[in-house]
Short mmCIF file of C-alpha atoms in Angstrom, two decimals:
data_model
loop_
_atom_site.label_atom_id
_atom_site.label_comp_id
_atom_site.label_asym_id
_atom_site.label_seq_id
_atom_site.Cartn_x
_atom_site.Cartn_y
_atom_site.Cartn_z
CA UNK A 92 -15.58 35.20 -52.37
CA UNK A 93 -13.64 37.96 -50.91
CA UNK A 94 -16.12 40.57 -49.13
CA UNK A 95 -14.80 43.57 -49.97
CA UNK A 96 -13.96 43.00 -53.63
CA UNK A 97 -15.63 45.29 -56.11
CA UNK A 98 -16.03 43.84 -59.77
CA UNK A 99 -13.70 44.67 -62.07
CA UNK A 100 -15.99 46.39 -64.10
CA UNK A 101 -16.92 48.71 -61.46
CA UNK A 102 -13.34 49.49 -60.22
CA UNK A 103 -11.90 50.61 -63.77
CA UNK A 104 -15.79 52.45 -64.20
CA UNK A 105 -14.26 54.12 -61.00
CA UNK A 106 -10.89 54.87 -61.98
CA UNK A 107 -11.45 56.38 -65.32
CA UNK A 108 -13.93 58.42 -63.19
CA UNK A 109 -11.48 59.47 -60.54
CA UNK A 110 -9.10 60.10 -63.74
CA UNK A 111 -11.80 62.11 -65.38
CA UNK A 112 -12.41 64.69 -61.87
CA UNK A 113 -8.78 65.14 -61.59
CA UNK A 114 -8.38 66.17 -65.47
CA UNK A 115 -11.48 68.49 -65.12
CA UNK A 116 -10.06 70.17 -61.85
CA UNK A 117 -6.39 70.80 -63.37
CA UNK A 118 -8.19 72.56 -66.28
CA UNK A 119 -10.14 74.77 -64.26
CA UNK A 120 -7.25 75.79 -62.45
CA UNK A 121 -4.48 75.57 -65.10
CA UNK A 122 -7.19 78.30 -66.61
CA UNK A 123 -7.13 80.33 -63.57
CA UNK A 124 -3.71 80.09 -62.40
CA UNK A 125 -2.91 81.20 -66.29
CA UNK A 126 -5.25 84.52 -65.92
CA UNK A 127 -4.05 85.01 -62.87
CA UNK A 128 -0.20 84.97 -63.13
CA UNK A 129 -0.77 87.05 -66.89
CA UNK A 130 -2.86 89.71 -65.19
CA UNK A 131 -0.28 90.24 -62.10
CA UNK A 132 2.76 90.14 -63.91
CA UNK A 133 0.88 92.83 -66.27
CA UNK A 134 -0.44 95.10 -63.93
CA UNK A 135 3.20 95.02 -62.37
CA UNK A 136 5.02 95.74 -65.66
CA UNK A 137 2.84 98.75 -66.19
CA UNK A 138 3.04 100.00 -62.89
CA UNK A 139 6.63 99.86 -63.02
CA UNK A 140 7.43 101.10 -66.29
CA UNK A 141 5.26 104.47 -65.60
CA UNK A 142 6.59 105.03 -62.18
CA UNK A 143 6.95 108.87 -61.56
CA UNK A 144 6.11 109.28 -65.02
CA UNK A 145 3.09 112.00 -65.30
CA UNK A 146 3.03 112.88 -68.96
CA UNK A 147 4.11 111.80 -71.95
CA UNK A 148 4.20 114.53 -75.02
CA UNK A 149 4.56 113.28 -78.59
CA UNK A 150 3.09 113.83 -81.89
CA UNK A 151 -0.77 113.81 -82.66
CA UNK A 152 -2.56 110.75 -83.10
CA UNK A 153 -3.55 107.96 -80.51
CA UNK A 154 -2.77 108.30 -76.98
CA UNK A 155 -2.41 104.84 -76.04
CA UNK A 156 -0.65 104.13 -78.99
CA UNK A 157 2.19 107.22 -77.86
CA UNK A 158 2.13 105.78 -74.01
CA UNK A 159 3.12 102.20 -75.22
CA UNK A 160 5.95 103.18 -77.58
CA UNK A 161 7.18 105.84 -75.15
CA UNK A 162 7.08 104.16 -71.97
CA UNK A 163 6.24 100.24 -72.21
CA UNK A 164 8.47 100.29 -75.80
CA UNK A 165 6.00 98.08 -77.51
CA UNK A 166 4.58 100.09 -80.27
CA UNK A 167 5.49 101.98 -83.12
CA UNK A 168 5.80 106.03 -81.92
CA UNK A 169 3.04 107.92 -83.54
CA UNK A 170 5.82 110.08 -85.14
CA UNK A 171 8.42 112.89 -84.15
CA UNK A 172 8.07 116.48 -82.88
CA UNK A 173 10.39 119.12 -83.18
CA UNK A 174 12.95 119.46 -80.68
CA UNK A 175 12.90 123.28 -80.24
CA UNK A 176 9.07 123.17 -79.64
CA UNK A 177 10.05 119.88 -76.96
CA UNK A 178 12.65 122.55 -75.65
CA UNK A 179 10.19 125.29 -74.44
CA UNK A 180 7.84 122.56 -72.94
CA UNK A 181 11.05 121.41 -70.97
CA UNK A 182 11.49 124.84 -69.52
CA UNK A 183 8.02 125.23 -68.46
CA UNK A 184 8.13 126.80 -65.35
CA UNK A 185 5.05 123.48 -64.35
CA UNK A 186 7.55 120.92 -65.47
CA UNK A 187 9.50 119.21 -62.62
CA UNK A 188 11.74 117.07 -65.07
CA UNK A 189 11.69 116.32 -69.29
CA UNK A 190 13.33 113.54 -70.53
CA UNK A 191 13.75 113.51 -74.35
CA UNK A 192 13.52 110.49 -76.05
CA UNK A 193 14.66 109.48 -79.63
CA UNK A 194 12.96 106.48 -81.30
CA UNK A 195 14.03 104.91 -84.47
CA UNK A 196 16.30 101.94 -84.06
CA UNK A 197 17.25 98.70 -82.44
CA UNK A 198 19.61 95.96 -82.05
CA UNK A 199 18.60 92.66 -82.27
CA UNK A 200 14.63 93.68 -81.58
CA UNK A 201 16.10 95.72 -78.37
CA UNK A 202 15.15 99.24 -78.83
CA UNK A 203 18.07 101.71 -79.22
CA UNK A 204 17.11 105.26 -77.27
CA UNK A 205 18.27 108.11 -77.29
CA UNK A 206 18.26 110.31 -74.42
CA UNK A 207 20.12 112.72 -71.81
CA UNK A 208 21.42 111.89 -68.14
CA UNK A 209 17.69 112.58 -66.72
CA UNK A 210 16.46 109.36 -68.00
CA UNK A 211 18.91 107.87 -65.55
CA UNK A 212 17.44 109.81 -62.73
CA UNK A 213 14.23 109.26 -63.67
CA UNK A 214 14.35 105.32 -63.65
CA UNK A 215 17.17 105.19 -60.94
CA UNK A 216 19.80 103.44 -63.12
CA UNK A 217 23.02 102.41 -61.79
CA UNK A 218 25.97 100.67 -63.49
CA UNK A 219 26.87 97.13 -62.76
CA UNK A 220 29.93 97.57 -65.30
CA UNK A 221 31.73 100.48 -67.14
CA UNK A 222 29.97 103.59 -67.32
CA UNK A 223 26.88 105.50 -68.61
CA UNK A 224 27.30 106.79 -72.31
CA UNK A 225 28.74 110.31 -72.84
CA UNK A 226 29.74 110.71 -76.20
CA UNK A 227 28.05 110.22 -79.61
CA UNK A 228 27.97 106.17 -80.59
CA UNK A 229 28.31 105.45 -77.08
CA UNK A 230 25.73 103.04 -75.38
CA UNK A 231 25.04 101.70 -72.28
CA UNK A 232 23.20 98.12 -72.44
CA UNK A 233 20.19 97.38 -70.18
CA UNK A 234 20.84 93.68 -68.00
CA UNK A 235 19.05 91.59 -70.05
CA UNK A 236 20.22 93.17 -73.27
CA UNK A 237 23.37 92.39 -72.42
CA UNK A 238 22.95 88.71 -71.03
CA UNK A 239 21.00 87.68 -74.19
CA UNK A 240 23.54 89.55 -76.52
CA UNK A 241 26.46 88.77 -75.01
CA UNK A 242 27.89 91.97 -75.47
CA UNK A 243 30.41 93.24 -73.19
CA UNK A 244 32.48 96.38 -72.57
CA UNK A 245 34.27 98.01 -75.04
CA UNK A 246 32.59 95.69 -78.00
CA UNK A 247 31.16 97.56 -81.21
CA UNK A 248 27.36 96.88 -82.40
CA UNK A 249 25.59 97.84 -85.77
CA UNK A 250 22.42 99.42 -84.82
CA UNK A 251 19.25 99.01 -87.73
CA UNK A 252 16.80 100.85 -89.22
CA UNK A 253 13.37 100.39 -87.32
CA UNK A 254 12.19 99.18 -84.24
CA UNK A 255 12.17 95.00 -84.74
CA UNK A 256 14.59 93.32 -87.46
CA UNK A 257 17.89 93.38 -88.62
CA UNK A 258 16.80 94.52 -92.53
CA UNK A 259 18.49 97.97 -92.55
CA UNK A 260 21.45 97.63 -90.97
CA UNK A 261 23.11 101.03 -90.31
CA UNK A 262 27.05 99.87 -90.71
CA UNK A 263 28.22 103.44 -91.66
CA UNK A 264 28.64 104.20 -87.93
CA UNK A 265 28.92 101.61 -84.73
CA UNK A 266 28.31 101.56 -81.14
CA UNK A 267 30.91 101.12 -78.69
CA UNK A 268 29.10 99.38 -75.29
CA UNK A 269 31.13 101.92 -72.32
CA UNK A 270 28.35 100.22 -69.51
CA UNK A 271 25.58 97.47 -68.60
CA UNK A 272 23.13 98.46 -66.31
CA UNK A 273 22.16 96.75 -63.10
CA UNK A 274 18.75 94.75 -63.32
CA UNK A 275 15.88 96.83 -62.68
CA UNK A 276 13.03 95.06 -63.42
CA UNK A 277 11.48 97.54 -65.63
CA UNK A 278 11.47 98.21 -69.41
CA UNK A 279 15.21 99.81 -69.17
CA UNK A 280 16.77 95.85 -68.84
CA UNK A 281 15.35 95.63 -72.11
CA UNK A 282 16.55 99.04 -74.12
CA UNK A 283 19.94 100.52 -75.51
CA UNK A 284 20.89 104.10 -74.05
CA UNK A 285 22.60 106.71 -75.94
CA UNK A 286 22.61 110.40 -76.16
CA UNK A 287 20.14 111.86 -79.27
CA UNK A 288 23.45 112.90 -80.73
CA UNK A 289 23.96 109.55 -82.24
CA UNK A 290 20.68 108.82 -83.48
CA UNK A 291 20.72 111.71 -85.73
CA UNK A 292 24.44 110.77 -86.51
CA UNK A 293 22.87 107.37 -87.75
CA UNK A 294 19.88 109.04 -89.89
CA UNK A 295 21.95 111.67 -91.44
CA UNK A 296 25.42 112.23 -93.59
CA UNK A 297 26.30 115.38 -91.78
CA UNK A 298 26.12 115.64 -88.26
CA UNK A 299 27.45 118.38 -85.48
CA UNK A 300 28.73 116.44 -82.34
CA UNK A 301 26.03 115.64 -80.03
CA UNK A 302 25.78 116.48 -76.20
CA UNK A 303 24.27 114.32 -73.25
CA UNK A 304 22.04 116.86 -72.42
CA UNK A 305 19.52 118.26 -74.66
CA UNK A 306 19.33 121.60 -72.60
CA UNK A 307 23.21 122.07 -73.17
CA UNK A 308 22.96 121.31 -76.70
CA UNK A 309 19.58 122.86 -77.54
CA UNK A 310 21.06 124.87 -79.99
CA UNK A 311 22.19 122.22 -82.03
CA UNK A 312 18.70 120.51 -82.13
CA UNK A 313 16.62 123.26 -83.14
CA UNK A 314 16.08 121.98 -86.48
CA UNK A 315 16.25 118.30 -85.34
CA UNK A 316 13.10 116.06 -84.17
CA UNK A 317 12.37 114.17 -81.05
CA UNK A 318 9.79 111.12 -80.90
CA UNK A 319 8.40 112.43 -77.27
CA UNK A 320 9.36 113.79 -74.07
CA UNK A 321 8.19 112.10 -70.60
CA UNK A 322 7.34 114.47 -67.86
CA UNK A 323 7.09 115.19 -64.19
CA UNK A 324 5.09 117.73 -62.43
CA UNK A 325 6.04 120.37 -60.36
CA UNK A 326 2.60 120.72 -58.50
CA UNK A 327 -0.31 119.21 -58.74
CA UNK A 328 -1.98 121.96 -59.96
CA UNK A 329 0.09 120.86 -63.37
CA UNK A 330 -1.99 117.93 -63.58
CA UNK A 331 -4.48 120.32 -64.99
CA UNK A 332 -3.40 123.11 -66.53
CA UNK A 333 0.07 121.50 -68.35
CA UNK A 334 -1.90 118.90 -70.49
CA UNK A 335 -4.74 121.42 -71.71
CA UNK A 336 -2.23 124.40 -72.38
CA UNK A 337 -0.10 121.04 -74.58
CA UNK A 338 -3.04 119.60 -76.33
CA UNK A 339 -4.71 123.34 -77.32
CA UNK A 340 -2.04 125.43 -77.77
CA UNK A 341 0.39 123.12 -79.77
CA UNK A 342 0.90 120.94 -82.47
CA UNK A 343 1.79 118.21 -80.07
CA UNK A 344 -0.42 116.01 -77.85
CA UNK A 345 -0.02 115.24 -74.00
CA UNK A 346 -1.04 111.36 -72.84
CA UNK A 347 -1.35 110.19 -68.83
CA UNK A 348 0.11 107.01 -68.41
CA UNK A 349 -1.98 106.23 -65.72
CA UNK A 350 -4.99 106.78 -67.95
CA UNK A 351 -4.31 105.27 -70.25
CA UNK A 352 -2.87 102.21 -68.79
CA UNK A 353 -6.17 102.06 -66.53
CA UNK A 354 -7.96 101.95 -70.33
CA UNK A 355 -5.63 99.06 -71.78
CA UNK A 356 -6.03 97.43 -68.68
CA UNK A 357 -9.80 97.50 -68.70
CA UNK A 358 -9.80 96.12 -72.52
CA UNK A 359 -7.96 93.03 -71.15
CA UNK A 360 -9.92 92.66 -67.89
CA UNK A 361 -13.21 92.25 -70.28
CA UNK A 362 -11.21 88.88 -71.45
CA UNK A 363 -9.46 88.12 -68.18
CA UNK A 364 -13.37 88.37 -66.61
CA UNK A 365 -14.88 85.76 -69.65
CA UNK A 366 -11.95 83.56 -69.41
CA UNK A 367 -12.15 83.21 -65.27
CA UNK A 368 -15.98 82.95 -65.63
CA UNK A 369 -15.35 79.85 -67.85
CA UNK A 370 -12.36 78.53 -65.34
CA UNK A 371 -14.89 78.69 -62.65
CA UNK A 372 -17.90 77.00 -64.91
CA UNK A 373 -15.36 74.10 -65.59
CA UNK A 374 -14.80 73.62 -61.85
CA UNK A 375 -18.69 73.91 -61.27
CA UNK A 376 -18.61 70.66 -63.85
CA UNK A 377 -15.94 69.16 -61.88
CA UNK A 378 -17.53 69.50 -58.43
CA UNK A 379 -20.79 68.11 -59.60
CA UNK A 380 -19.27 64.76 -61.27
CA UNK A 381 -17.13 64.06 -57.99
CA UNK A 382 -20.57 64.47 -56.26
CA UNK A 383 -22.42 62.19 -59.10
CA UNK A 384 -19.38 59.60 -58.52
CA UNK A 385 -19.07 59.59 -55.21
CA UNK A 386 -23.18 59.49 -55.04
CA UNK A 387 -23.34 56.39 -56.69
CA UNK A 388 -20.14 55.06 -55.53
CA UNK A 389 -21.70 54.83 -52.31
CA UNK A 390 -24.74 53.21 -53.54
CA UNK A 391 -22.39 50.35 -54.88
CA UNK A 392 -20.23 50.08 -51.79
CA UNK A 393 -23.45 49.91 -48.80
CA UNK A 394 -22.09 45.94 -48.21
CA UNK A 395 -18.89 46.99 -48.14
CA UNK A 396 -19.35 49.86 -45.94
CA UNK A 397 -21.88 47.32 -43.99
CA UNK A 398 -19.27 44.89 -43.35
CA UNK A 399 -16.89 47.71 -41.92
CA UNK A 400 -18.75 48.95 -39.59
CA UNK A 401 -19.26 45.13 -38.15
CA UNK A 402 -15.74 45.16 -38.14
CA UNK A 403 -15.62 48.15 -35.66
CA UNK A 404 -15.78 51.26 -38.02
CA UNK A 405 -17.04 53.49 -36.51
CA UNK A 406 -19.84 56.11 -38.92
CA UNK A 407 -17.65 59.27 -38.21
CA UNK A 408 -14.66 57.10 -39.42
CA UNK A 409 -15.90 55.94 -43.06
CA UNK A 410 -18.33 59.43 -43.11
CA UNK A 411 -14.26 61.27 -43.37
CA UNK A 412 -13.10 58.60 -45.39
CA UNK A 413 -15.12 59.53 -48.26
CA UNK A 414 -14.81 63.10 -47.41
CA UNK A 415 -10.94 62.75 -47.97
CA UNK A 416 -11.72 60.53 -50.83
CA UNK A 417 -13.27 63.69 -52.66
CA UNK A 418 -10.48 66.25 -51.34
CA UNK A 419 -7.74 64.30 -52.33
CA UNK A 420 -9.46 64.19 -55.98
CA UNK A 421 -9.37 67.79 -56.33
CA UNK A 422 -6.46 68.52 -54.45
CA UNK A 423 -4.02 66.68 -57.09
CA UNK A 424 -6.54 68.23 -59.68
CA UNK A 425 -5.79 71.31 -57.82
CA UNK A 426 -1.88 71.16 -57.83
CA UNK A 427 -1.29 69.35 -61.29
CA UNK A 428 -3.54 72.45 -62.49
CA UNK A 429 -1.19 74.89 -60.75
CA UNK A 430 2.03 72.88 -62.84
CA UNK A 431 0.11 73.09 -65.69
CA UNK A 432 -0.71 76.79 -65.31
CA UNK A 433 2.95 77.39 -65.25
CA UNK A 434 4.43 75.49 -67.84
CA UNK A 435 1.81 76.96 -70.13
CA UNK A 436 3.28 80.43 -69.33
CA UNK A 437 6.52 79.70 -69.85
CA UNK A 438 6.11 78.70 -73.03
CA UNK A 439 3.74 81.23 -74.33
CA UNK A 440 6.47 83.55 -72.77
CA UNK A 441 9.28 82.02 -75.19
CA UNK A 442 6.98 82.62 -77.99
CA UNK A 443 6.47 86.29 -77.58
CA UNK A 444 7.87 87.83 -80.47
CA UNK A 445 7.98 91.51 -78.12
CA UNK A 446 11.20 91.09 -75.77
CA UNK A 447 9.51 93.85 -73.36
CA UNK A 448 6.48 92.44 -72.19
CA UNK A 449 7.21 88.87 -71.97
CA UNK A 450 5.57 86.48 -69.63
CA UNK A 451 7.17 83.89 -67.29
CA UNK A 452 5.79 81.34 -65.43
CA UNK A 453 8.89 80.73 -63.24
CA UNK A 454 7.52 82.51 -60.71
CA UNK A 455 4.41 82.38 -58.30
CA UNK A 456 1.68 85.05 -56.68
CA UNK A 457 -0.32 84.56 -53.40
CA UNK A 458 -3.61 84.20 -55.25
CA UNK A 459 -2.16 80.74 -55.97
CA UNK A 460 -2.69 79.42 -52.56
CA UNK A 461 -6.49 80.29 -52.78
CA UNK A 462 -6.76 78.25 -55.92
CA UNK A 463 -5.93 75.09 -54.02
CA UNK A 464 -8.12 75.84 -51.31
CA UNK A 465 -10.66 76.55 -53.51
CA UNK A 466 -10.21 73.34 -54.86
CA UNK A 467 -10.08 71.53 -51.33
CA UNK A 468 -13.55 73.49 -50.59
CA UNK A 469 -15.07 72.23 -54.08
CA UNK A 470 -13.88 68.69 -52.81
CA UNK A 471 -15.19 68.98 -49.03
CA UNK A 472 -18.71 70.38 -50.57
CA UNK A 473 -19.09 67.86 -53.24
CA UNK A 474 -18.65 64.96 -50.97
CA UNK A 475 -20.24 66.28 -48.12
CA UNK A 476 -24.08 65.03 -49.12
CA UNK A 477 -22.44 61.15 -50.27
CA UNK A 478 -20.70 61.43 -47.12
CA UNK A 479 -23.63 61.79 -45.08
CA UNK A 480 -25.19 58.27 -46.50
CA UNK A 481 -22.90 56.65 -43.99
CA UNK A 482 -25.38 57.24 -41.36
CA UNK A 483 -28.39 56.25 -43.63
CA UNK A 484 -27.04 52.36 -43.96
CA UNK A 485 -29.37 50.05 -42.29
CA UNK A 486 -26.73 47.15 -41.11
CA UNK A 487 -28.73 44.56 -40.93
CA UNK A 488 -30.76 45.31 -43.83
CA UNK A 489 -27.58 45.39 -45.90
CA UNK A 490 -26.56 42.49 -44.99
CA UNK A 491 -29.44 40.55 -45.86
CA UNK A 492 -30.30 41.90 -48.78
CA UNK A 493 -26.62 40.45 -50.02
CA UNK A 494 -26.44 37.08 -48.17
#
C-alpha cells in the first residue's frame, strides 16, 4: 500500500472542505468589496455634484428632499418659487453667483433644465461639439445623454411632461440639440441644458421670447416661477447671515449641500456599518473552519507527515507547507470574492431605474488591496496553531503506532 495515500473518503471529506472555506471567504469579501465600492463611488458623486455649491434656495418643505432634486437630480423639487423674489436674492450684495434652475421635464428619464450661462461657469462645462444653447428650444446634451440617445447636432427632440417617462409628451414645440458637452463626471453628463425661456414656452400657449440670462431678462420673468436657485458666497461671513435672513424673512427656504449630504450620508453609513459588521462575522466563520480543517487535517496526516520528514523534510519545511496550504485557501476566496463583488455591481447598476446615481463595478478603489490582505492574514492566523503541530510529531512514535 502506497504510504502517502489518504482514503478516499477522507480526501473528498477534504475537498468539499477546502470548497466550503473558499465559498465562505468570497462571500465575506464579495460583501465587503460591494459596501465598499457603493460607499466610494457615493461619497464621490456627492462630492462632485455639490462642488462650489454653498446654498441651494427653493420652496418650503424638506431640505434634503430640495438638495437632491436641485443638485444630485434624483428627486422630485419640492415645488417652484417666484422668479422676481429669486431675482432680489440673486442681487444680494452676500451672493457671489445664482444660478436659476427650471425643473419640470425630461427626455427619455434625462432631466431637461433650464438655466442661464452661469450654470456653465459654475460646473466648468466645455463643448466637445457645436455650441452651448442660446435661444429658446435650444439644448445642449450632457456626454452620456448624448451617447445613450444617440442624438447628434442639429437633431430635434420632444421633451415630456415630468421628470421620468415619456406619458406627456410635449410635441407642440421641439428641441433642436446646437452642442454635447465634454464628460465631466458629474450630474451635468446626465441632464439637458436650455435657457428658462423654453421651459415656460413648453408649459404655456403664450410665451415672450426668452433670454440666456435671467438678469437680462428679469423683466420678463417677474410673473414666472423658478424651481430653485444654487448659490455661492461672497464671504464667509454669508455662511451665516444669507441662510437665516432666506429662511426668516421669506417665503422660500435655504438648504447646505454639505449638510445635508453629511445627513444622507450618515442614514446610509448606519447600513453600510451592519452590512460590513456581518462581512466581517462571515470571515470570522471562515477563519475558524480553515483552522478546524486544517486542525484535524493534521491529526489525519501525522504518518504522512512522519514519513516526510524520514525522507529529509525538514519541520520548518512542512510547518510553511501548511501555512501556504491555509493562505492559498483564502487567497482564491479572497480574489473570487473581489470578481464577485464586481459583477454584483454591475448588475445592480443596470438595474437602477435613476440614470444619475448609477453604480458600476467596472472600476476599482485602493481599499481593495486590503481586502486580500486581509484575507492572506485570516489565512496565515488560522493555520498558524495546525502549523505548529509539525514540531509536536513524535517520529518514531508515529511510526509505530501505524506499522
Amino acid at each position: 500500500m502506497n504510504i502517502f495515500k489518504i482514503s478516499s473518503k477522507n480526501l473528498v471529506r477534504n475537498k468539499l472542505t477546502t470548497i466550503l472555506n473558499i465559498i465562505l471567504v468570497a462571500f465575506g469579501v464579495s460583501i465587503l468589496s460591494i459596501l465598499f465600492l457603493a460607499s466610494t463611488q457615493i461619497s464621490s458623486k456627492l462630492e462632485k455634484n455639490a462642488k462650489d455649491i454653498d446654498l441651494v434656495v427653493g420652496a418650503k418643505g424638506s431640505p434634503l428632499q430640495l438638495i437632491l432634486s436641485s443638485v444630485y437630480h434624483i428627486d422630485y423639487p419640492t415645488g417652484n418659487i417666484p422668479a422676481k423674489d429669486a431675482y432680489k436674492l440673486m442681487q444680494n450684495p452676500m451672493v457671489k453667483r445664482a444660478v436659476p434652475l427650471a425643473l419640470g421635464d425630461n427626455y427619455n428619464g434625462y432631466r431637461i433644465v433650464g438655466t442661464d450661462s452661469t450654470f456653465s461657469n459654475l460646473y466648468g462645462l466645455s463643448i466637445q461639439k457645436g455650441s452651448f444653447w442660446h435661444k429658446d428650444l435650444e439644448a445642449t446634451l450632457g456626454n452620456t445623454v448624448a451617447l445613450t440617445s444617440g442624438l447628434k447636432i442639429g437633431d430635434f427632440f420632444f421633451g415630456a411632461h415630468g421628470l421620468t417617462g415619456n406619458g406627456d409628451v410635449h410635441k407642440q414645440h421641439a428641441y433642436q440639440v446646437k452642442g454635447i458637452l465634454k464628460p465631466q463626471g458629474n450630474i451635468t453628463d446626465n441632464l439637458i441644458l436650455t435657457n428658462i425661456g423654453s421651459v415656460y414656452k413648453m408649459h404655456e400657449e403664450k410665451h415672450v421670447e426668452g433670454h440666456s440670462n435671467v438678469s437680462e431678462g428679469a423683466k420678463e420673468i417677474n410673473d414666472k416661477q423658478i424651481t430653485a436657485l444654487l448659490i455661492q458666497y461672497k464671504s464667509p461671513m454669508s455662511v451665516i447671515l444669507f441662510p437665516r435672513m432666506v429662511n426668516q424673512s421669506t417665503n422660500m427656504q435655504a438648504a447646505s449641500p454639505a449638510m445635508e449630504s453629511a445627513r444622507l450620508f450618515s442614514l446610509i453609513g448606519v447600513g453600510i456599518d451592519t452590512l460590513q459588521w456581518f462581512a466581517i462575522f462571515i470571515m470570522g466563520i471562515a477563519a475558524l473552519s480553515i483552522f478546524i480543517s486544517l486542525y484535524n487535517a493534521m491529526k489525519e496526516r501525522k504518518y504522512d507527515l512522519a514519513i516526510m520528514r524520514c525522507l529529509g523534510a525538514s519541520k520548518s519545511k512542512l510547518f510553511f507547507l501548511v501555512m501556504f496550504e491555509g493562505v492559498l485557501v483564502t487567497f482564491i476566496g479572497a480574489c473570487l470574492g473581489l470578481l464577485i463583488g464586481h459583477i454584483a455591481l454591475e448588475v445592480i447598476g443596470a438595474y437602477q431605474e435613476s440614470s444619475q446615481a448609477k453604480l458600476t463595478g467596472f472600476t476599482t478603489i485602493p481599499q481593495e488591496v486590503y481586502l486580500i490582505w486581509i484575507g492572506l492574514f485570516i489565512g496565515a492566523l488560522a493555520s498558524l496553531i495546525p502549523a505548529m503541530q509539525i514540531y509536536k510529531v513524535d517520529i518514531a512514535e508515529t511510526l509505530t503506532k501505524n506499522r
